[in-house]
Coordinates of C-alpha atoms in Angstrom, one line a residue:
X1 CA 66.3 60.0 118.7
X2 CA 65.5 63.7 118.6
X3 CA 61.9 64.6 118.5
X4 CA 61.4 68.4 117.1
X5 CA 58.2 69.9 118.1
X6 CA 56.0 72.2 116.4
X7 CA 56.1 74.6 119.3
X8 CA 59.8 74.8 119.3
X9 CA 59.7 75.6 115.4
X10 CA 57.4 78.3 116.0
X11 CA 59.3 79.7 119.0
X12 CA 62.5 79.7 116.5
X13 CA 60.5 81.4 113.9
X14 CA 59.5 84.3 116.4
X15 CA 63.0 84.8 117.6
X16 CA 64.7 84.9 114.1
X17 CA 62.1 87.0 112.5
X18 CA 64.2 90.2 111.2
X19 CA 61.4 91.8 109.7
X20 CA 58.3 93.8 111.7
X21 CA 60.8 94.3 114.8
X22 CA 58.2 96.7 116.2
X23 CA 55.4 94.1 116.2
X24 CA 57.7 91.4 117.5
X25 CA 59.3 93.2 120.2
X26 CA 61.7 91.6 122.6
X27 CA 59.1 92.1 125.4
X28 CA 56.0 90.8 123.2
X29 CA 57.5 87.7 121.8
X30 CA 56.3 85.4 124.3
X31 CA 52.8 86.7 124.4
X32 CA 51.8 86.8 120.7
X33 CA 48.2 86.3 120.3
X34 CA 46.0 84.7 117.6
X35 CA 44.3 88.1 116.9
X36 CA 48.1 89.8 116.7
X37 CA 49.0 87.5 114.1
X38 CA 46.0 87.9 112.1
X39 CA 46.5 91.6 112.1
X40 CA 50.0 91.1 111.2
X41 CA 49.2 88.9 108.3
X42 CA 47.3 91.6 106.8
X43 CA 50.0 94.4 107.7
X44 CA 53.1 92.4 106.9
X45 CA 52.3 89.0 105.2
X46 CA 55.6 88.0 105.0
X47 CA 56.3 88.0 108.6
X48 CA 53.2 86.1 109.5
X49 CA 54.3 83.7 106.5
X50 CA 57.5 83.0 108.3
X51 CA 55.8 82.4 111.7
X52 CA 53.3 79.8 110.2
X53 CA 55.2 78.3 107.7
X54 CA 57.7 77.3 110.4
X55 CA 54.8 75.4 112.1
X56 CA 54.2 73.8 109.0
X57 CA 57.5 72.6 108.7
X58 CA 57.3 71.3 112.3
X59 CA 54.4 69.1 111.2
X60 CA 56.2 67.7 108.2
X61 CA 58.8 66.2 110.5
X62 CA 56.1 65.4 113.3
X63 CA 54.4 62.9 110.7
X64 CA 57.5 60.8 110.2
X65 CA 58.5 61.2 113.7
X66 CA 59.5 58.4 116.3
X67 CA 57.3 58.1 119.6
X68 CA 54.6 60.3 118.3
X69 CA 52.1 59.3 121.0
X70 CA 54.9 59.6 123.7
X71 CA 54.2 56.0 124.8
X72 CA 58.1 55.3 125.2
X73 CA 60.4 53.2 123.1
X74 CA 57.8 51.8 120.8
X75 CA 59.2 50.7 117.7
X76 CA 56.3 50.7 115.9
X77 CA 55.2 54.4 116.0
X78 CA 56.8 56.3 113.5
X79 CA 53.8 58.4 112.4
X80 CA 51.9 58.2 109.1
X81 CA 53.9 55.0 107.5
X82 CA 53.6 53.3 110.9
X83 CA 49.7 53.4 110.6
X84 CA 50.0 52.3 107.0
X85 CA 52.0 49.5 107.6
X86 CA 49.7 48.3 110.8
X87 CA 46.6 48.7 108.7
X88 CA 47.9 46.7 105.8
X89 CA 48.7 43.9 108.4
X90 CA 45.5 43.7 109.2
X91 CA 44.4 42.7 105.6
X92 CA 44.1 39.7 104.0
X93 CA 47.3 40.5 101.7
X94 CA 50.1 40.8 104.1
X95 CA 51.6 38.1 106.0
X96 CA 54.0 38.8 109.4
X97 CA 56.3 36.0 109.4
X98 CA 57.3 36.2 113.3
X99 CA 55.5 37.7 116.3
X100 CA 57.4 41.1 117.1
X101 CA 56.8 44.5 116.6
X102 CA 53.7 45.1 114.3
X103 CA 51.9 41.9 115.4
X104 CA 49.3 43.7 117.7
X105 CA 47.9 44.7 114.3
X106 CA 48.5 41.2 112.8
X107 CA 46.7 39.6 115.4
X108 CA 43.8 42.3 116.0
X109 CA 44.8 43.2 119.4
X110 CA 46.0 46.8 118.3
X111 CA 42.3 47.7 118.2
X112 CA 41.5 47.3 121.7
X113 CA 40.8 50.1 124.2
X114 CA 43.9 49.2 125.9
X115 CA 46.1 49.0 123.5
X116 CA 49.1 51.5 122.9
X117 CA 48.7 51.1 119.2
X118 CA 45.1 52.4 119.2
X119 CA 46.3 55.4 121.5
X120 CA 48.9 55.9 119.0
X121 CA 46.8 56.0 116.0
X122 CA 44.2 58.2 117.7
X123 CA 46.7 60.9 119.1
X124 CA 48.9 61.0 115.8
X125 CA 46.1 62.2 113.7
X126 CA 44.4 64.5 116.2
X127 CA 47.8 66.0 116.9
X128 CA 48.1 66.6 113.2
X129 CA 44.6 68.1 113.1
X130 CA 45.9 70.3 116.1
X131 CA 48.8 71.2 114.1
X132 CA 46.8 72.6 111.5
X133 CA 44.2 74.2 113.3
X134 CA 47.1 76.2 115.4
X135 CA 48.0 77.4 112.0
X136 CA 44.5 78.3 110.4
X137 CA 43.4 80.2 113.4
X138 CA 46.3 82.7 112.6
X139 CA 45.2 83.3 109.1
X140 CA 42.4 85.6 108.3
X141 CA 39.1 84.4 106.3
X142 CA 39.8 86.9 103.4
X143 CA 43.7 86.2 102.3
X144 CA 45.1 88.7 99.7
X145 CA 48.7 87.3 99.9
X146 CA 49.3 84.1 97.8
X147 CA 51.9 82.5 100.1
X148 CA 49.4 82.8 102.8
X149 CA 46.6 81.3 100.7
X150 CA 48.9 78.5 99.4
X151 CA 49.8 77.6 103.3
X152 CA 46.1 77.6 104.3
X153 CA 45.2 75.1 101.2
X154 CA 48.3 72.9 102.2
X155 CA 46.7 72.8 106.1
X156 CA 43.3 72.4 105.0
X157 CA 44.4 69.3 102.9
X158 CA 46.4 67.9 105.4
X159 CA 43.5 68.2 108.0
X160 CA 41.1 66.7 105.6
X161 CA 43.3 63.6 105.0
X162 CA 43.7 63.3 109.1
X163 CA 39.9 63.2 109.5
X164 CA 39.4 60.8 106.4
X165 CA 41.8 58.5 108.0
X166 CA 40.4 58.6 111.5
X167 CA 36.7 58.4 110.6
X168 CA 37.5 55.1 108.3
X169 CA 39.3 53.7 111.4
X170 CA 36.9 54.8 114.6
X171 CA 33.7 55.6 112.7
X172 CA 31.0 53.3 113.8
X173 CA 27.7 53.7 111.5
X174 CA 26.4 57.2 112.3
X175 CA 28.9 57.4 115.5
X176 CA 31.5 59.7 114.4
X177 CA 34.2 61.3 115.9
X178 CA 35.2 64.5 118.0
X179 CA 35.4 67.5 115.7
X180 CA 38.0 70.3 116.2
X181 CA 38.6 73.1 113.7
X182 CA 40.1 76.7 114.2
X183 CA 36.5 77.6 115.2
X184 CA 34.9 74.4 116.6
X185 CA 35.6 72.4 119.6
X186 CA 33.6 69.6 119.8
X187 CA 34.6 66.7 122.2
X188 CA 31.7 64.5 121.5
X189 CA 31.1 62.0 118.8
X190 CA 29.6 64.1 116.2
X191 CA 27.5 62.3 113.3
X192 CA 29.9 60.3 110.8
X193 CA 27.9 62.7 108.2
X194 CA 29.3 65.6 109.8
X195 CA 32.9 64.7 109.5
X196 CA 32.6 63.4 106.1
X197 CA 31.3 66.7 105.1
X198 CA 34.1 68.7 106.6
X199 CA 36.4 66.6 104.7
X200 CA 34.9 67.4 101.6
X201 CA 34.6 70.9 102.4
X202 CA 38.4 70.9 103.5
X203 CA 39.5 69.4 100.6
X204 CA 37.7 71.4 98.0
X205 CA 38.5 74.4 99.6
X206 CA 42.1 73.6 99.4
X207 CA 41.8 72.5 95.7
X208 CA 40.4 76.3 94.8
X209 CA 42.9 78.0 97.3
X210 CA 46.1 76.3 95.9
X211 CA 45.5 77.2 92.3
X212 CA 48.7 78.7 90.7
X213 CA 50.9 77.4 93.6
X214 CA 54.6 75.7 92.3
X215 CA 55.7 73.8 95.1
X216 CA 59.4 73.6 96.0
X217 CA 59.6 70.0 96.8
X218 CA 57.4 66.7 96.7
X219 CA 57.3 67.2 100.5
X220 CA 54.7 69.7 99.9
X221 CA 51.0 69.3 99.1
X222 CA 50.3 70.7 95.7
X223 CA 47.2 70.9 93.4
X224 CA 47.8 67.4 92.1
X225 CA 47.9 66.0 95.5
X226 CA 44.7 67.9 96.6
X227 CA 42.9 66.5 93.6
X228 CA 44.5 62.6 94.5
X229 CA 43.1 63.3 97.9
X230 CA 39.7 64.1 96.4
X231 CA 39.8 61.0 94.3
X232 CA 40.4 58.8 97.3
X233 CA 37.5 60.7 99.3
X234 CA 34.7 60.4 96.2
X235 CA 35.6 56.9 95.2
X236 CA 35.2 56.0 99.1
X237 CA 32.1 57.8 99.2
X238 CA 30.5 56.9 96.1
X239 CA 30.5 59.7 93.9
X240 CA 32.4 58.1 91.0
X241 CA 31.9 60.7 88.1
X242 CA 33.9 63.2 90.7
X243 CA 36.3 60.4 91.6
X244 CA 37.0 59.8 87.8
X245 CA 37.7 63.6 87.2
X246 CA 40.0 64.1 90.2
X247 CA 41.9 61.1 89.5
X248 CA 42.6 62.2 85.9
X249 CA 43.6 65.8 87.0
X250 CA 45.7 64.2 90.0
X251 CA 47.9 62.2 87.5
X252 CA 48.3 64.8 84.9
X253 CA 52.1 65.4 84.4
X254 CA 53.0 62.1 85.9
X255 CA 53.4 58.7 84.2
X256 CA 53.9 55.1 85.3
X257 CA 57.4 54.6 86.5
X258 CA 59.8 52.9 84.1
X259 CA 62.1 51.0 86.8
X260 CA 60.0 49.0 88.9
X261 CA 62.9 47.8 91.0
X262 CA 64.2 51.3 92.6
X263 CA 63.5 49.7 95.9
X264 CA 60.5 52.3 96.5
X265 CA 62.7 54.6 98.5
X266 CA 63.5 57.6 96.2
X267 CA 61.1 60.9 96.2
X268 CA 62.9 61.8 93.0
X269 CA 61.1 58.7 91.3
X270 CA 59.0 60.3 88.4
X271 CA 56.0 58.6 89.7
X272 CA 56.0 59.8 93.0
X273 CA 53.4 62.7 93.6
X274 CA 53.8 63.4 97.3
X275 CA 56.0 61.8 100.1
X276 CA 58.7 62.2 102.9
X277 CA 62.3 63.1 101.9
X278 CA 64.2 61.1 104.7
X279 CA 67.6 62.2 105.7
X280 CA 70.2 61.9 108.4
X281 CA 68.2 64.5 110.9
X282 CA 64.8 62.9 110.3
X283 CA 65.8 59.4 110.1
X284 CA 64.1 57.2 112.6
X285 CA 66.7 54.3 112.1
X286 CA 65.3 51.3 113.5
X287 CA 61.9 52.4 114.0
X288 CA 61.2 53.1 110.6
X289 CA 59.2 51.6 107.5
X290 CA 62.0 50.3 105.6
X291 CA 63.4 48.6 108.9
X292 CA 60.0 46.9 109.2
X293 CA 59.2 46.2 105.7
X294 CA 62.9 45.9 103.8
X295 CA 63.4 42.2 104.2
X296 CA 66.8 42.5 102.8
X297 CA 67.7 45.6 105.1
X298 CA 69.3 46.0 108.1
X299 CA 66.8 46.5 110.8
X300 CA 64.0 44.2 112.2
X301 CA 62.9 42.5 108.9
X302 CA 66.4 42.1 107.5
X303 CA 68.3 41.3 110.6
X304 CA 65.7 39.4 113.0
X305 CA 63.7 37.7 110.4
X306 CA 60.4 39.8 111.0
X307 CA 59.5 39.1 107.3
X308 CA 56.5 41.0 105.5
X309 CA 55.1 38.7 102.8
X310 CA 52.6 38.4 100.5
X311 CA 49.4 36.4 100.9
X312 CA 49.7 33.2 98.7
X313 CA 46.5 33.5 96.8
X314 CA 47.5 37.2 95.4
X315 CA 51.0 36.0 94.6
X316 CA 49.1 33.2 92.7
X317 CA 47.2 36.0 90.9
X318 CA 50.0 37.8 89.4
X319 CA 50.6 37.0 85.9
X320 CA 54.1 35.1 85.3
X321 CA 54.8 37.6 82.7
X322 CA 54.0 40.5 85.0
X323 CA 57.3 42.3 86.4
X324 CA 55.5 42.6 89.7
X325 CA 55.9 38.8 90.3
X326 CA 59.5 39.7 91.2
X327 CA 58.4 42.1 93.7
X328 CA 57.6 38.8 95.9
X329 CA 60.5 36.3 94.5
X330 CA 61.9 36.1 98.1
X331 CA 64.1 32.8 97.4
X332 CA 66.2 34.6 94.8
X333 CA 67.8 36.9 97.7
X334 CA 67.7 33.9 100.3
X335 CA 64.4 34.7 101.8
X336 CA 61.3 32.8 102.3
X337 CA 58.8 31.8 99.7
X338 CA 56.2 35.0 99.3
X339 CA 58.7 37.7 101.2
X340 CA 58.7 40.8 99.5
X341 CA 61.5 42.4 97.7
X342 CA 59.6 45.5 96.6
X343 CA 60.8 47.4 99.4
X344 CA 64.5 47.9 99.8
X345 CA 66.4 51.0 101.3
X346 CA 70.0 51.4 99.8
X347 CA 70.9 54.2 102.1
X348 CA 71.8 54.0 105.9
X349 CA 68.1 54.4 107.2
X350 CA 67.4 57.4 104.9
X351 CA 64.9 55.9 102.3
X352 CA 62.4 58.2 101.4
X353 CA 58.6 57.6 101.9
X354 CA 55.6 57.5 99.5
X355 CA 52.7 58.8 100.4
X356 CA 50.8 58.9 96.9
X357 CA 51.8 58.1 93.3
X358 CA 50.2 58.0 89.8
X359 CA 49.3 54.2 89.8
X360 CA 47.0 54.9 92.5
X361 CA 45.2 57.7 90.4
X362 CA 44.8 55.2 87.3
X363 CA 43.1 52.7 89.3
X364 CA 40.8 54.7 91.0
X365 CA 39.9 56.2 87.8
X366 CA 39.4 52.7 86.5
X367 CA 37.5 51.6 89.6
X368 CA 35.4 54.7 89.4
X369 CA 34.5 54.1 85.8
X370 CA 33.5 50.6 86.1
X371 CA 31.2 51.3 88.9
X372 CA 29.8 54.0 86.8
X373 CA 28.9 51.8 84.1
X374 CA 31.7 52.8 81.6
X375 CA 33.5 49.6 81.0
X376 CA 35.4 50.6 77.8
X377 CA 36.8 53.7 79.7
X378 CA 37.6 51.5 82.7
X379 CA 39.5 48.8 80.4
X380 CA 41.6 51.5 78.8
X381 CA 42.8 53.2 82.2
X382 CA 43.5 49.8 83.5
X383 CA 45.5 48.9 80.2
X384 CA 47.5 52.5 80.5
X385 CA 48.8 51.3 83.7
X386 CA 49.4 47.4 83.7
X387 CA 50.5 47.1 79.9
X388 CA 53.4 49.0 81.9
X389 CA 54.0 46.3 84.1
X390 CA 53.1 43.5 82.0
X391 CA 54.4 43.5 78.4
X392 CA 52.2 40.6 77.6
X393 CA 48.9 42.5 79.1
X394 CA 46.3 43.2 76.5
X395 CA 43.0 45.3 76.8
X396 CA 40.9 43.5 79.3
X397 CA 37.7 41.6 77.5
X398 CA 36.1 41.6 80.9
X399 CA 33.0 43.4 81.7
X400 CA 30.7 44.1 84.7
X401 CA 31.7 42.3 88.1
X402 CA 34.4 40.4 86.4
X403 CA 36.1 43.7 85.4
X404 CA 35.7 45.0 88.8
X405 CA 37.3 42.2 90.0
X406 CA 40.1 42.2 87.8
X407 CA 40.8 45.9 88.6
X408 CA 40.9 45.5 92.3
X409 CA 42.8 42.5 92.0
X410 CA 45.3 44.8 90.2
X411 CA 44.8 47.4 92.8
X412 CA 45.8 45.3 95.5
X413 CA 49.2 44.1 93.7
X414 CA 50.3 47.5 92.5
X415 CA 49.7 49.5 96.0
X416 CA 50.7 46.2 98.1
X417 CA 52.3 47.8 101.3
X418 CA 51.5 51.5 100.8
X419 CA 48.6 51.5 103.1
X420 CA 45.7 51.0 101.1
X421 CA 44.4 47.0 101.6
X422 CA 42.6 47.2 105.0
X423 CA 40.5 50.6 103.7
X424 CA 39.9 48.7 100.6
X425 CA 38.9 45.3 102.4
X426 CA 36.3 47.6 104.5
X427 CA 35.1 49.4 101.3
X428 CA 34.7 46.4 99.2
X429 CA 32.8 44.4 102.0
X430 CA 35.4 41.7 101.9
X431 CA 35.8 39.1 104.6
X432 CA 39.2 38.4 106.5
X433 CA 40.2 34.9 105.3
X434 CA 43.3 33.6 106.7
X435 CA 42.6 30.0 107.4
X436 CA 42.3 28.7 104.3
X437 CA 43.7 25.5 102.4
X438 CA 47.4 25.9 101.9
X439 CA 47.3 29.5 103.7
X440 CA 50.7 30.9 104.2
X441 CA 49.4 33.1 107.0
X442 CA 51.1 32.3 110.6
X443 CA 49.5 30.6 113.7
X444 CA 49.2 34.2 115.5
X445 CA 47.0 35.8 112.7
X446 CA 45.4 32.5 111.6
X447 CA 41.8 33.5 112.0
X448 CA 38.8 34.7 109.9
X449 CA 36.0 37.5 110.2
X450 CA 33.2 38.2 108.1
X451 CA 32.8 41.3 105.9
X452 CA 31.3 43.9 108.3
X453 CA 32.6 42.6 111.0
X454 CA 33.0 45.3 114.3
X455 CA 36.6 43.7 114.5
X456 CA 37.3 46.1 111.5
X457 CA 36.4 49.0 113.9
X458 CA 38.9 50.3 116.5
X459 CA 38.1 51.1 119.6
X460 CA 38.6 54.4 121.1
X461 CA 41.7 54.3 123.2
X462 CA 41.0 54.4 127.0
X463 CA 43.2 57.5 127.7
X464 CA 40.5 59.4 125.4
X465 CA 37.8 57.9 127.5
X466 CA 39.1 58.7 130.5
X467 CA 40.3 62.5 129.7
X468 CA 37.1 63.3 127.6
X469 CA 33.8 62.6 129.8
X470 CA 31.8 64.1 126.8
X471 CA 33.1 61.5 124.3
X472 CA 29.9 59.1 124.5
X473 CA 29.7 55.6 123.0
X474 CA 32.7 53.1 122.9
X475 CA 33.0 51.3 119.9
X476 CA 32.2 47.5 120.2
X477 CA 34.8 44.9 121.5

């Protein structure tokens, strides 16, 4: 499978430029400095944009690529969606039916320092950060060109998302993670609060800079997406009024999907806000999301029976009149009980990936309103979404903790398989409990951990410890 490197994209961009030939003369193309590109950004913004946007395009390929960590023929390494799926398998809500690819997440060995899975997660997000910094360092602080300004915003948003995921995976109390920006190189574990502040600064700056941008496709981050990232951030860190505001802004112009049974594989879906448009050039075939989660697809799930199923308790919590119950009607398609049918790729390994959709924003708004004491507003936000899934659903009569529990249950159902369950379990302070009467979890994941367990924190990979003497403390085993 072909891997397209960001530096190759940069090289091609440099070689194909027709404008500013004097600057990019034949003798200097291999020795272009950051200062020269900053000068170019001021004198010929179009040429600078051609160079740096090529680097961004390379990153858009990388985040869905195969073997991002360079560890070999590892079929549970295909970028961002591989991390999402792996983390979902560390929650209560997803069952791995057979021991195969991704079992290391399900049995909690992926988090150990010697695992190539923690190596992949760490390297993946830091590589994205490196890619974004490689662009940002070429952009002047004051930008007068709109296209360069929008590019800077998208890079800051992507960097902010990467740090947001890293700190939630590897942060241990006040012990944060190394911090690298276009101007700062800090290989030691800076305080968690410093990383959290950087994320907020990146996302709020991106939100301001991207104003006025009209994107060509949903592959690109726009203002709605940045608002959605800010809504996630503020819900995580307890600023509920801002979570409400940004969630409402993010879903502006989007409505809940009408067809819940399109397989979740089309970026053209009107509810999708951001995603990856997978095609013949970018498909990673068997090492891909649908290969592992599409139980009726050609791939590991469908061909080898490595099914991804819903937890029985969560299935039982879905109303019989709720259309989403049919997302898990495995027996109707010759699959085991509780097997998901939510995900189905009706192409030849070219199903698109969803990174953000409007339903999440309704649920963020509902939860944030409930946590902020606005039960009436929370009920309405929840009703506006769930009534489109369940024709029999009426405005909730719950309040307080009962309402919050209802909202969170619907969040677990609605976003099943989309990469939120593990983060939510940690945020809510929920036990991992798979060993319960009537459990449908499999024996190799049949164990319990209490809320706040150190098992919910990944260890920093041994490769990083060996290569970075300044790192400091390892996370507990």
